Coordinates of C-alpha atoms in Angstrom, one line a residue:
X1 CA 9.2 25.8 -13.1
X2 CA 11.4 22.7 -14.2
X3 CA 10.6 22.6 -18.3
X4 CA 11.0 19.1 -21.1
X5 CA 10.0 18.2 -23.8
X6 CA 7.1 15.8 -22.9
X7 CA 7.8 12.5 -24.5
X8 CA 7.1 8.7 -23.4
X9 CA 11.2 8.2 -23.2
X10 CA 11.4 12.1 -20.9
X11 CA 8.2 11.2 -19.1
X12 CA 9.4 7.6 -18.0
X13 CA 12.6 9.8 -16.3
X14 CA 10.4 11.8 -13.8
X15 CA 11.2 11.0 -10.0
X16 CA 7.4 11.4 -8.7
X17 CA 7.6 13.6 -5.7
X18 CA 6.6 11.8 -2.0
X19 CA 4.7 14.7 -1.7
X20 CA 3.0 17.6 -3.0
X21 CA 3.0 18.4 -6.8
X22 CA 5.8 19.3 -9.5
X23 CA 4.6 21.0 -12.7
X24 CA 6.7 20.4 -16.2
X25 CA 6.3 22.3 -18.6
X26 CA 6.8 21.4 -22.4
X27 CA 9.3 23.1 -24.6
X28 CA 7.7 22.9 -27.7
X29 CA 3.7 24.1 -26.9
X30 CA 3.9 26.9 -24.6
X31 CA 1.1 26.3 -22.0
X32 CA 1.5 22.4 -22.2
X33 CA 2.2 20.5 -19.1
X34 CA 2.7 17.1 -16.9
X35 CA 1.6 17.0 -13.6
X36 CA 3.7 15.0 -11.2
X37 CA 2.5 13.4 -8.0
X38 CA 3.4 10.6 -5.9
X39 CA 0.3 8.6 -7.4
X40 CA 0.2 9.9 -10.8
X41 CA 1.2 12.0 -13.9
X42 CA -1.3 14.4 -15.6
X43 CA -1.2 15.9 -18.5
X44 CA -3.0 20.0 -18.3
X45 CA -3.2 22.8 -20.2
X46 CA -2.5 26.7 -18.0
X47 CA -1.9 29.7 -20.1
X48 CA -3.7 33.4 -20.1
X49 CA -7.0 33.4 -21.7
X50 CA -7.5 36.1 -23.8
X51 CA -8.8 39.5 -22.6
X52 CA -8.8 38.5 -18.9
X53 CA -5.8 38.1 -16.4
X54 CA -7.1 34.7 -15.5
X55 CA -4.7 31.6 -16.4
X56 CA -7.5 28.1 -16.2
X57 CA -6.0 25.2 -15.4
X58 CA -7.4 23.0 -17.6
X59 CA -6.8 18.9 -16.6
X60 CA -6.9 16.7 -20.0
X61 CA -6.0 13.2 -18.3
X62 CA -3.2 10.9 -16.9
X63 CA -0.4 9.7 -19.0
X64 CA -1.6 5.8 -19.4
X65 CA -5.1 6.8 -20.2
X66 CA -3.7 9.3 -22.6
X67 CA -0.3 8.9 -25.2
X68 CA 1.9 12.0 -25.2
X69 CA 0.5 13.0 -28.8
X70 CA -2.9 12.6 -27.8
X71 CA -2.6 15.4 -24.4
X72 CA -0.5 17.1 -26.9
X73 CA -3.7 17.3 -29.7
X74 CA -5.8 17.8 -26.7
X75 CA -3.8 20.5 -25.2
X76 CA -3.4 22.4 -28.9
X77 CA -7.0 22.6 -29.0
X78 CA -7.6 24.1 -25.6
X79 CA -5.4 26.8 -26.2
X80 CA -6.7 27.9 -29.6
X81 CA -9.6 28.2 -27.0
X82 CA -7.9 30.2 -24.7
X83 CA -6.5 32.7 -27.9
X84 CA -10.1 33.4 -28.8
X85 CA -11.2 34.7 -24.9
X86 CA -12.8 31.3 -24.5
X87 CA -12.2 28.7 -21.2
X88 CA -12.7 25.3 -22.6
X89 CA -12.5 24.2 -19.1
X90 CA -15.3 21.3 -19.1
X91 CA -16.5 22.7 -16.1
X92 CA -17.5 26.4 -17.4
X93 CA -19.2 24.8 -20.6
X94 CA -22.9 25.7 -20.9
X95 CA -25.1 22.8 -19.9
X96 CA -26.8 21.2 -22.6
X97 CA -30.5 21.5 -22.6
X98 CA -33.3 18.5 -23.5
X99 CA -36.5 19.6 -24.7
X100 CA -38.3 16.3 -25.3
X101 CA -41.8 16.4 -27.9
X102 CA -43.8 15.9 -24.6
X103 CA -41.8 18.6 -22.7
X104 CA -42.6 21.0 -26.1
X105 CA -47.1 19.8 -26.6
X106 CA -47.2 20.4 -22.2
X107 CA -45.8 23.9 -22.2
X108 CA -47.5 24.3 -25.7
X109 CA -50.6 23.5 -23.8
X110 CA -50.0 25.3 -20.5
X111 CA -49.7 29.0 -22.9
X112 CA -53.5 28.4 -24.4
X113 CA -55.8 29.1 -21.4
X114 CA -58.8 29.7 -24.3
X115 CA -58.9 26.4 -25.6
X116 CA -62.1 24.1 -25.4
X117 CA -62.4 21.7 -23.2
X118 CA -62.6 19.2 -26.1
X119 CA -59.7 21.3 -28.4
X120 CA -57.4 20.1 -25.5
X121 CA -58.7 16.3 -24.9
X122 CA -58.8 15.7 -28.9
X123 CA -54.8 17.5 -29.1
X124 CA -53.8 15.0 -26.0
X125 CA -55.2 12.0 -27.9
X126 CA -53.5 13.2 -31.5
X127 CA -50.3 13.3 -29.4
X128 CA -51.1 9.7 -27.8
X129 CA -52.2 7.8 -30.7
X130 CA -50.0 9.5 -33.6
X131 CA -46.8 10.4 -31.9
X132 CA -46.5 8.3 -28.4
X133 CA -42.9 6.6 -29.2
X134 CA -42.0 10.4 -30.2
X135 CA -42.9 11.9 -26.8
X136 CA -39.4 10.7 -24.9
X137 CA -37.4 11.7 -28.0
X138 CA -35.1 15.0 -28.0
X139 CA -37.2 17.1 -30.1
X140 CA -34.6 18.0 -32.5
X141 CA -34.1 14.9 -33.1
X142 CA -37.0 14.9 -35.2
X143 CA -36.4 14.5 -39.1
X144 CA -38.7 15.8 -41.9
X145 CA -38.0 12.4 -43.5
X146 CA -39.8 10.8 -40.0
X147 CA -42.5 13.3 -40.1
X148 CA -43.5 12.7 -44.2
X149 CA -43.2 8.8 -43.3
X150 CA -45.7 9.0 -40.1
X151 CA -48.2 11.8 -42.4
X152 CA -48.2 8.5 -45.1
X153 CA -48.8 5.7 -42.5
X154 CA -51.7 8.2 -40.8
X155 CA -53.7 9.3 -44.0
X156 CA -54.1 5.1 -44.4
X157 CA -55.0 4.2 -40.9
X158 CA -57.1 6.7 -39.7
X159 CA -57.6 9.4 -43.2
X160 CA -56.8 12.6 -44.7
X161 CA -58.6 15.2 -42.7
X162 CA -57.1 13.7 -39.1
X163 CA -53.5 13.2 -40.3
X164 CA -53.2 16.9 -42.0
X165 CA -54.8 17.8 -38.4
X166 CA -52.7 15.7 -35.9
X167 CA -49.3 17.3 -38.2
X168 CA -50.7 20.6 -37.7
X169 CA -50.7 20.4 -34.5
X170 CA -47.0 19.1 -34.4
X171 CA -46.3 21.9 -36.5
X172 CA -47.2 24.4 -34.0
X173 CA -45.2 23.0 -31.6
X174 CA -42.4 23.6 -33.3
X175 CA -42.9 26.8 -34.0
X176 CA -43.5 27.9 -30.7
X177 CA -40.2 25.7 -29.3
X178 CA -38.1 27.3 -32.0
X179 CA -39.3 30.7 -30.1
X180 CA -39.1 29.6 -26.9
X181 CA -35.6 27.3 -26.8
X182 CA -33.6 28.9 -30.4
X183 CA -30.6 27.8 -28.6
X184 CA -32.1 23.8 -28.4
X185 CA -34.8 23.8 -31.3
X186 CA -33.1 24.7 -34.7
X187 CA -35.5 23.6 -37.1
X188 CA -38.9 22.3 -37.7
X189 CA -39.3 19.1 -39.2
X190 CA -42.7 19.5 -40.9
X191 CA -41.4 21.8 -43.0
X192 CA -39.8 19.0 -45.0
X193 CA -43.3 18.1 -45.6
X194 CA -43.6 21.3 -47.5
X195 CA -40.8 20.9 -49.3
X196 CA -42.3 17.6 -51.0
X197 CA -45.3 18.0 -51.2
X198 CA -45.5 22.0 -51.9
X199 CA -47.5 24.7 -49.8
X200 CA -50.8 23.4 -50.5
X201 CA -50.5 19.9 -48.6
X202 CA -52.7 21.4 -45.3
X203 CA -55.4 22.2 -47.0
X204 CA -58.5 20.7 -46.8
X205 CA -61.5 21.1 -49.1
X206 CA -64.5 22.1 -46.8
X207 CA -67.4 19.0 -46.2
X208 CA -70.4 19.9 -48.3
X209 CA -72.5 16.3 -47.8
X210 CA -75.7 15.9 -46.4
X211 CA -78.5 13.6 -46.6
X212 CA -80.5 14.4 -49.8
X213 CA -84.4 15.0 -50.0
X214 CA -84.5 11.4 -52.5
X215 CA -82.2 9.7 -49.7
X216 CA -83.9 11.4 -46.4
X217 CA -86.8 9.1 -46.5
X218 CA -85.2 6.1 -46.1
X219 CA -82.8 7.2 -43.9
X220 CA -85.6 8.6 -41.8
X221 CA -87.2 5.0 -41.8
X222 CA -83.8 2.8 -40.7
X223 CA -83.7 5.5 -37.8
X224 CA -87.6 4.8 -37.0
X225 CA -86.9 1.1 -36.5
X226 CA -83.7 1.2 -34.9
X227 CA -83.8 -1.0 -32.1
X228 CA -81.7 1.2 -29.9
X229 CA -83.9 4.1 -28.4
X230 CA -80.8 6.3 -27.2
X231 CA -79.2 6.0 -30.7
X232 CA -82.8 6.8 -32.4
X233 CA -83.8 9.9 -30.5
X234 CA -79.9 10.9 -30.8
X235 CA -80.1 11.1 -34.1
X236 CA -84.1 12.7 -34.7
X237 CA -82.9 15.0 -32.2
X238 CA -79.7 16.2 -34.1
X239 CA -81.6 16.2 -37.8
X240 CA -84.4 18.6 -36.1
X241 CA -82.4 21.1 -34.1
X242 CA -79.3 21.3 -36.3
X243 CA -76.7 21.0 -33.1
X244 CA -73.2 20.0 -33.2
X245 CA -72.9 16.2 -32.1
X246 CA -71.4 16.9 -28.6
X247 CA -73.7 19.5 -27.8
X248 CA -76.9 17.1 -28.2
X249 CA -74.8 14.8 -26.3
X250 CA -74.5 16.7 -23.8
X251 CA -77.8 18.0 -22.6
X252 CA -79.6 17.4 -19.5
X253 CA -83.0 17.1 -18.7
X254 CA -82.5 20.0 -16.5
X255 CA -82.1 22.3 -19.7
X256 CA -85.8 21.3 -21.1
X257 CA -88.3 23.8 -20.4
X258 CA -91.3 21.3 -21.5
X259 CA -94.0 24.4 -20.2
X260 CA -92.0 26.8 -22.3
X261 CA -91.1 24.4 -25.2
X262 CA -87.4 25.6 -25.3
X263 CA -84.7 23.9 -24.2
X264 CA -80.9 25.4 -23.3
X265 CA -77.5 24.0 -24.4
X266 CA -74.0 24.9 -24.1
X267 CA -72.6 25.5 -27.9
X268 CA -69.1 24.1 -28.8
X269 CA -66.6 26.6 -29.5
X270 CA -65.2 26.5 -33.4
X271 CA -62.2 27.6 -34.5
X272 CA -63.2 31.1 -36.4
X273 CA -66.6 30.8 -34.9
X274 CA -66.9 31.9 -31.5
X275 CA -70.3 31.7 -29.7
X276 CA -72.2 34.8 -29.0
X277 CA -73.3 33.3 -25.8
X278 CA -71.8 30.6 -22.9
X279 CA -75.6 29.3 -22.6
X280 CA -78.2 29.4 -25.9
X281 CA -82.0 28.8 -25.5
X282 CA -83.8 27.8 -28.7
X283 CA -87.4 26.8 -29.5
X284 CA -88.4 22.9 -29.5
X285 CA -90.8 22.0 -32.6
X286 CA -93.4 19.9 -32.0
X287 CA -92.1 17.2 -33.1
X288 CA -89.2 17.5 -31.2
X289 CA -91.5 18.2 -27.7
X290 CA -92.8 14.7 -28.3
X291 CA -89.8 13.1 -29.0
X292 CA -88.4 14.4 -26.0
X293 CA -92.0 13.3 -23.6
X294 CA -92.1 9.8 -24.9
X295 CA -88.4 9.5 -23.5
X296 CA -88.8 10.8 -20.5
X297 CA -92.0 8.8 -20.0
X298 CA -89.9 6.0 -21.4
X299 CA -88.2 6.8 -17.4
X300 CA -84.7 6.9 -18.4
X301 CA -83.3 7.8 -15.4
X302 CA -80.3 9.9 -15.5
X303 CA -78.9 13.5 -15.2
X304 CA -78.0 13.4 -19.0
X305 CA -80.5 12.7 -21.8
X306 CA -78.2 10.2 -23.6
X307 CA -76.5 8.9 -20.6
X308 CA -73.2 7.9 -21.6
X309 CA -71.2 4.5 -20.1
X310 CA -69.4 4.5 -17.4
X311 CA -67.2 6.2 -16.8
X312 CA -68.4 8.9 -19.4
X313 CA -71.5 10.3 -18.4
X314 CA -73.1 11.5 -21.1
X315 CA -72.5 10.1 -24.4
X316 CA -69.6 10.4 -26.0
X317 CA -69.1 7.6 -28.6
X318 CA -72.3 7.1 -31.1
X319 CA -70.1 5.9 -34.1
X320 CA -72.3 2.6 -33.5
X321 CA -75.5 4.4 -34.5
X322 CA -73.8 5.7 -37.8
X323 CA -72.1 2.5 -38.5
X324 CA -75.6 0.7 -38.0
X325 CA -78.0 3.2 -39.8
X326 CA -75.7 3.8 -42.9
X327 CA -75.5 -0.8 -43.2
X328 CA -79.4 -0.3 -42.8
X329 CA -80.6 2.1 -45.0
X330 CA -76.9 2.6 -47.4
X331 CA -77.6 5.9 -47.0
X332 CA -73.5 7.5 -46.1
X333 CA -73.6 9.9 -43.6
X334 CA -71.7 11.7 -40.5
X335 CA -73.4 13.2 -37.7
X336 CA -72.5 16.9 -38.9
X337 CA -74.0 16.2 -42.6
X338 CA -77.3 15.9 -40.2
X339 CA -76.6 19.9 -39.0
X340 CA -75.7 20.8 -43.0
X341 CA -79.5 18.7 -43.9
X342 CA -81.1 20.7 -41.3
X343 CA -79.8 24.6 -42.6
X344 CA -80.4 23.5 -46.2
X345 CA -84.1 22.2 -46.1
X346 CA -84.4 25.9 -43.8
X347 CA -82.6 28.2 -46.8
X348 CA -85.3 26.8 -49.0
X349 CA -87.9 27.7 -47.1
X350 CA -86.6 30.9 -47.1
X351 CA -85.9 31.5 -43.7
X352 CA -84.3 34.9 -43.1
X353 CA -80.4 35.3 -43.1
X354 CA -80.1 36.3 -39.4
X355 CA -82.8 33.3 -38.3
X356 CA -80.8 30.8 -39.7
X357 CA -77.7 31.6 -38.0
X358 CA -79.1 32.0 -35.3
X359 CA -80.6 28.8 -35.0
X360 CA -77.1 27.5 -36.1
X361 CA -75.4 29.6 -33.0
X362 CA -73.1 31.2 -35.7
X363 CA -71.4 34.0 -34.4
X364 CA -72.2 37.7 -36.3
X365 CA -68.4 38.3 -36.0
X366 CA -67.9 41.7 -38.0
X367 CA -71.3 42.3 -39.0
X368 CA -72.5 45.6 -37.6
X369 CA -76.1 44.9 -38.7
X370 CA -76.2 41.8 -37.0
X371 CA -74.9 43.0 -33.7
X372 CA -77.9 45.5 -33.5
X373 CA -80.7 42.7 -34.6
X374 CA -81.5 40.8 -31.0
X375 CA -83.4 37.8 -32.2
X376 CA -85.7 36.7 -29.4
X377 CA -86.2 32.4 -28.6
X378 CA -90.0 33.1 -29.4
X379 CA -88.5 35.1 -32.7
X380 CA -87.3 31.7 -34.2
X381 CA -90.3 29.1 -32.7
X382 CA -91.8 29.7 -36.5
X383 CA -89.5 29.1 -38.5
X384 CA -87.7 26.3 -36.4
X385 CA -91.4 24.7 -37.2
X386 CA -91.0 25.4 -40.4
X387 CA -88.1 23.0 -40.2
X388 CA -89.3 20.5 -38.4
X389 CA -92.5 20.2 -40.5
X390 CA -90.6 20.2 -44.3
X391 CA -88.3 16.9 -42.8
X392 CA -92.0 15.4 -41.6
X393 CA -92.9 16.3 -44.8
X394 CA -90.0 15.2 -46.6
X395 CA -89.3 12.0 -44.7
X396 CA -93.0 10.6 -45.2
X397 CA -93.2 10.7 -49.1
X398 CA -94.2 7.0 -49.3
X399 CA -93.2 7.2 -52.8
X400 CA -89.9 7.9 -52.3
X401 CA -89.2 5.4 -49.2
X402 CA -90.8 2.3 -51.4
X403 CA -88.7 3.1 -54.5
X404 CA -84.9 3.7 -52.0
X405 CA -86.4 0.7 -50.3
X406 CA -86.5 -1.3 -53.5
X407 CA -82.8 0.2 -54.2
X408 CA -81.2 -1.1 -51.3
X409 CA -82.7 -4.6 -51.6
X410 CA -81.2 -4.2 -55.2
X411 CA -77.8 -3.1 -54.2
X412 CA -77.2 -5.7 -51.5
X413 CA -78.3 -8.5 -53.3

């Protein structure tokens, strides 16, 4: 094959063939070539790749779009390539791979077939409301620096305890893509959070409120003269059973037993705290029997005992009833310090260990003892009218409700 030196002034003295191909090759960089053909001239790059017999032809680009010492950079490259058994040939490189943050939370989700219903609705709005103009974005283009910055913003706009949560979760879904895609995902970028703000910045310091005997009367009253009968039997209904907010929420008048007194409902599933049962029947006081007569005579009609709107049907937002009892009564609560109110006044009563978690729905995990004791609905009708008759006690010290009543007035004025 005809050899040159490939230079502008060498390359302008080629006669390009009227057909078919003539390959020069340079004098100086064994391997280097010019293509010549009656349209064009091509700089390329053939020579033995190391431990095969194979020689690539590797194309770099016509002389025009490429200068001489460009193809000739180009070219050195390639073959420092070839040297090292490697065929830089553009076609044989591996195909990049793009795992986006939405690509990394759905096949997250799609490996956790024991998640709650409401684990996977409440991670699906976290990613929505926290992270949306992340979702289309190459995950590993995701910066500690971004992550710290969107922690900050999140911890003002919507608090502490859902921020650490909603960074957890992106945490997690690093993890698992740095074990699923090492090749694509090389780092995790909440561990930069870490890094600042030192191995303690997940933690969060367990919820011990509740409503206090010297508030509870008060309380009780704002609740009595609420003027929205779903949002007043909600509430009386979670203070005197105890249950988790969505689990009141969701019970149907199918699951009263009014002849037995019991009703049935379908506990959440906690993290660390799985249910004993899918389906748990408890005892109603009788104050909660009555409750639960005057609003059916009341002739709600619908499947759900607090229907919910549409298209929800059962309820599923009663921040309203907080917002409105707390302006009422200043008494600060959440719907869960109504659950803590309830197991306290029963641990003073001295309700037995067992009887109070079961009447919480607590599992008895590792506790051999409690996985022999099988404690009955009729087992726990006492003391859950034990209960129910301390709050009626509690709530109707007329003392107490004139002298918070005279508080408020104080305080708002």
């Amino acid at each position: 094959m005809p050899s040159l030196k490939i230079t502008k002034a060498n390359l302008k003295e080629i006669v390009k063939p009227t057909a078919g191909q003539v390959d020069y090759f340079d004098t100086e960089l064994a391997g280097f070539g010019v293509r010549a053909t009656k349209e064009a001239l091509t700089f390329f790059v053939r020579a033995r790749q190391r431990g095969t017999s194979k020689k690539p032809f590797i194309h770099i680009g016509a002389f025009g779009l490429y200068t001489c010492e460009q193809a000739r950079a180009q070219a050195t490259g390639y073959l420092q390539k070839l040297k090292e058994g490697i065929n830089p040939h553009p076609d044989r490189q591996p195909k990049l791979v793009t795992i986006t943050v939405a690509d990394l939370h759905r096949q997250y989700m799609s490996t956790k077939k024991t998640l709650a219903p409401a684990t996977i609705r409440q991670y699906a709005a976290w990613m929505e409301n926290h992270f949306k103009d992340w979702l289309t974005l190459p995950a590993d283009t995701i910066t500690g620096s971004m992550v710290l910055e969107r922690l900050e913003l999140m911890e003002i706009t919507n608090g502490k305890s859902q921020a650490i949560n909603a960074v957890k979760l992106l945490r997690s879904l690093f993890r698992f893509g740095l074990a699923l895609h090492p090749g694509v995902i090389h780092r995790n970028p909440v561990d930069g959070v870490r890094e600042v703000r030192e191995r303690d910045w997940a933690k969060k310091k367990r919820r011990t409120t509740f409503i206090k005997p010297e508030d509870l009367p008060i309380w009780f009253k704002a609740v009595n003269a609420y003027d929205n009968p779903k949002g007043r039997d909600y509430m009386l209904l979670l203070l005197y059973t105890g249950l988790r907010r969505n689990e009141a929420a969701r019970l149907k008048w199918s699951d009263i037993d009014f002849k037995r007194k019991a009703f049935t409902f379908t506990p959440e599933k906690k993290r660390g705290e799985k249910p004993e049962d899918d389906q748990v029947t408890m005892p109603m006081s009788e104050q909660l029997y009555k409750l639960l007569l005057k609003r059916r005579a009341a002739g709600y009609e619908n499947e759900y005992i607090f229907p919910g709107k549409h298209p929800a049907p059962f309820l599923s937002n009663p921040d309203n009833y907080k917002r409105d009892i707390i302006a009422a009564s200043g008494v600060q609560f959440c719907f869960h310090d109504l659950r803590r109110t309830f197991i306290t006044i029963a641990e003073g009563l001295d309700v037995p260990h067992y009887s109070l978690k079961a009447l919480l729905n607590h599992s008895m995990g590792n506790d051999v003892t409690g996985g022999y004791i099988q404690i009955t609905t009729e087992r726990l009708r006492e003391p859950m009218q034990k209960i129910a008759d301390r709050i009626t006690e509690l709530v109707t010290s007329a003392p107490l409700v004139e002298e918070q009543a005279e508080q408020v007035a104080i305080v708002r004025q």
